[in-house]
Amino acid sequence: MLLIPCPYCGPRAELEFSYGGEAHIARPAAGAALTDEQWAAYQYERSNTRGPHAERWRHARGCGRFFNVLRDTTTDRILAAYRIGEARPVLPAEPR
Amino acid sequence: MSRRFSAWSLLKGGLSGQRAWPAQWRAAAPKAGYEAVIIGGGGHGLAAAYYLAREHGLRDVAVLEKGWIGGGNTGRNTTIIRSNYLFAESSALYDHAVRLWETLSQELNYNVMYSPRGVLMLAHSVHDEQVFKRHIHANYVNGVDNEWLSAAEAKAYCPPLNIGTELRYPVLGGALQRRGGTARHDAVAWGYARAADALGVDIIENCEVTGLRRDAHGAIAAVETRRGLISTRRVGVSAAGHSSVVLNMAGVSLPLESFPLQALVSEPVKPVFPCVVMSNTIHAYISQSDKGELVIGASTDAYTSYTQRGALHVSQHTLEAICELFPDFRRLRMLRNWGGIVDVTPDRSPIIARTPVPGLYVNCGWGTGGFKATPGAGHLLAWTMAKDAPHRLNAPFSIERFRDGTLIDEAAAAAVSH
């Protein structure tokens, strides 16, 4: 079970949270102008990164707020947590 | 080189203390080039190589495996086989595999221990009952066996089952596919490897793929591996949870997300469990292996990961359900648990198709239910690679279905909650 650092409440057990999928996927402003390929890519394609992965979590059984987490998908280690609207933190180059 | 197994050869092997068996396939080193290369030496990839050689006469084939064959999801699943999916496309696809399972041991001359002991899916609510009956009717129309059992009939079919009304989610009945069952997962990998090797296929272990090279026209030209460069014009990717990683090497992005899926086994006991029981609602899968261990499937973790392990609370949740449904098992100890990485598509149906890159084919997206499809998936990937066109059974399972909106939504039939 992950220990997730909620930016509002501090570290809490994973059971208090729900997963919200990959972060930083913005809905296209002019959806009707997209081709079918572009729309399908927005709707379905995900980076499925092996390594640092930016993802949304919601503190569903706590403050109720969404926030973003940077987690290494090869180790499940959480590298950073940050609020919605903030830019993805730049990680120092470090050996995993 | 391996010889054919027969009653005589088994007797001779027994009389020599089982010490005289030769290796069942060669430890091949990679050549400079092949007509076709399969990436991923699990059941699906080995089956694809076998059918390429057997049915399409393509014998200059290599299977590249990062670790050892059958060491990924093929050795990490709960070995359940069934074909009672809802839509016509899916039940045709999965039933194709079940029909191949029925004669696989004879075809490969290797006992894969396919055991059609019946798969019983439990209903715990009115909604479950309606959904399962809809599946039963759809399966009937598509010629796939599936029948409704009342709670008492389910108890008669599976005596350890608790059908008491004191349960939080009492058993209202279940859908039974009698042709469903289990097989020995390792034997499937070994049997296909041995049979493919005998037809000339090179099985290359400890050979991680690090890149895919394309020529000036964008077509596949070579595979870069830890054991050197291998030139080829045809590559089939059958890498399960790592499909995205491999396909990204050729610039192909597919709608896949990889999740850890857990399973566990108990200490071995005498035969107590006659069939396979699944419950989607309270999430439990269980069967008993011929070794005597109860084989239990848990669900996926909530988040994408490549760690090949799952969180403890996920397997605990499943064990609570197992203890509720089968009170006899409350004092059993669990021996081992493990995780596999499964690649899940948005509609929970697989992709077996050509990709936008000429010469690159893919068999992926089997999510939590790939083992049951092993012979069928291999057969159809081989067909698609040999003809550069899909078989009619896998034509609907294209990449384009996500663009065209022709999804095959099997979220209800896929059973594992994800």
Coordinates of C-alpha atoms in Angstrom, one line a residue, chain A residues 1-2 14-15 19 21-22 36-37 40 43-51 53 55 57 71-76, chain B residues 66 241-242 244-245 248 253-259 301-307 309 311-313 346 402-403 407:
Chain A
M1 CA 0.0 0.0 0.0
L2 CA 1.3 3.4 -0.9
E14 CA -3.5 4.7 -0.1
L15 CA -6.9 3.5 1.0
Y19 CA -6.7 7.1 -8.5
G21 CA -5.3 8.4 -14.2
E22 CA -2.5 10.2 -16.0
D36 CA -11.1 11.3 -35.6
E37 CA -7.4 10.2 -35.0
A40 CA -9.2 9.1 -30.3
Q43 CA -9.6 10.1 -25.4
Y44 CA -7.7 6.8 -25.2
E45 CA -3.9 7.1 -25.7
R46 CA -1.8 7.3 -22.5
S47 CA 1.9 7.5 -22.1
N48 CA 1.9 4.3 -19.9
T49 CA 5.4 5.4 -18.8
R50 CA 7.9 3.0 -17.4
G51 CA 9.7 5.4 -15.0
H53 CA 4.8 9.1 -14.2
E55 CA -0.8 11.1 -12.3
W57 CA -5.0 11.3 -7.1
R71 CA 5.6 8.3 -9.1
D72 CA 8.3 5.9 -10.5
T73 CA 6.3 3.1 -12.0
T74 CA 9.3 0.7 -11.8
T75 CA 9.6 1.0 -8.0
D76 CA 6.2 2.7 -7.0
Chain B
K66 CA 14.0 -10.9 -22.1
G241 CA 2.5 -5.6 -19.9
H242 CA 5.5 -4.2 -21.7
S244 CA 3.8 -0.1 -24.9
V245 CA 7.5 0.0 -24.1
N248 CA 7.2 3.0 -28.5
S253 CA 1.4 4.6 -29.4
L254 CA -1.5 2.4 -28.5
P255 CA -4.4 2.9 -26.0
L256 CA -2.8 0.6 -23.3
E257 CA -2.2 1.0 -19.6
S258 CA -0.2 -1.5 -17.5
F259 CA -1.4 -2.6 -14.1
D301 CA -4.0 -2.3 -8.2
A302 CA -5.6 1.0 -8.8
Y303 CA -2.6 2.6 -10.5
T304 CA -0.4 1.8 -13.4
S305 CA 2.9 0.1 -12.5
Y306 CA 5.6 -2.2 -13.8
T307 CA 6.6 -3.6 -10.4
R309 CA 3.9 -7.1 -7.3
A311 CA -0.5 -4.2 -2.7
L312 CA -1.3 -6.5 0.3
H313 CA -4.7 -4.9 0.9
P346 CA -10.2 1.0 -22.8
F402 CA -10.7 3.2 -31.2
R403 CA -10.8 5.9 -33.9
L407 CA -15.4 -0.7 -29.5

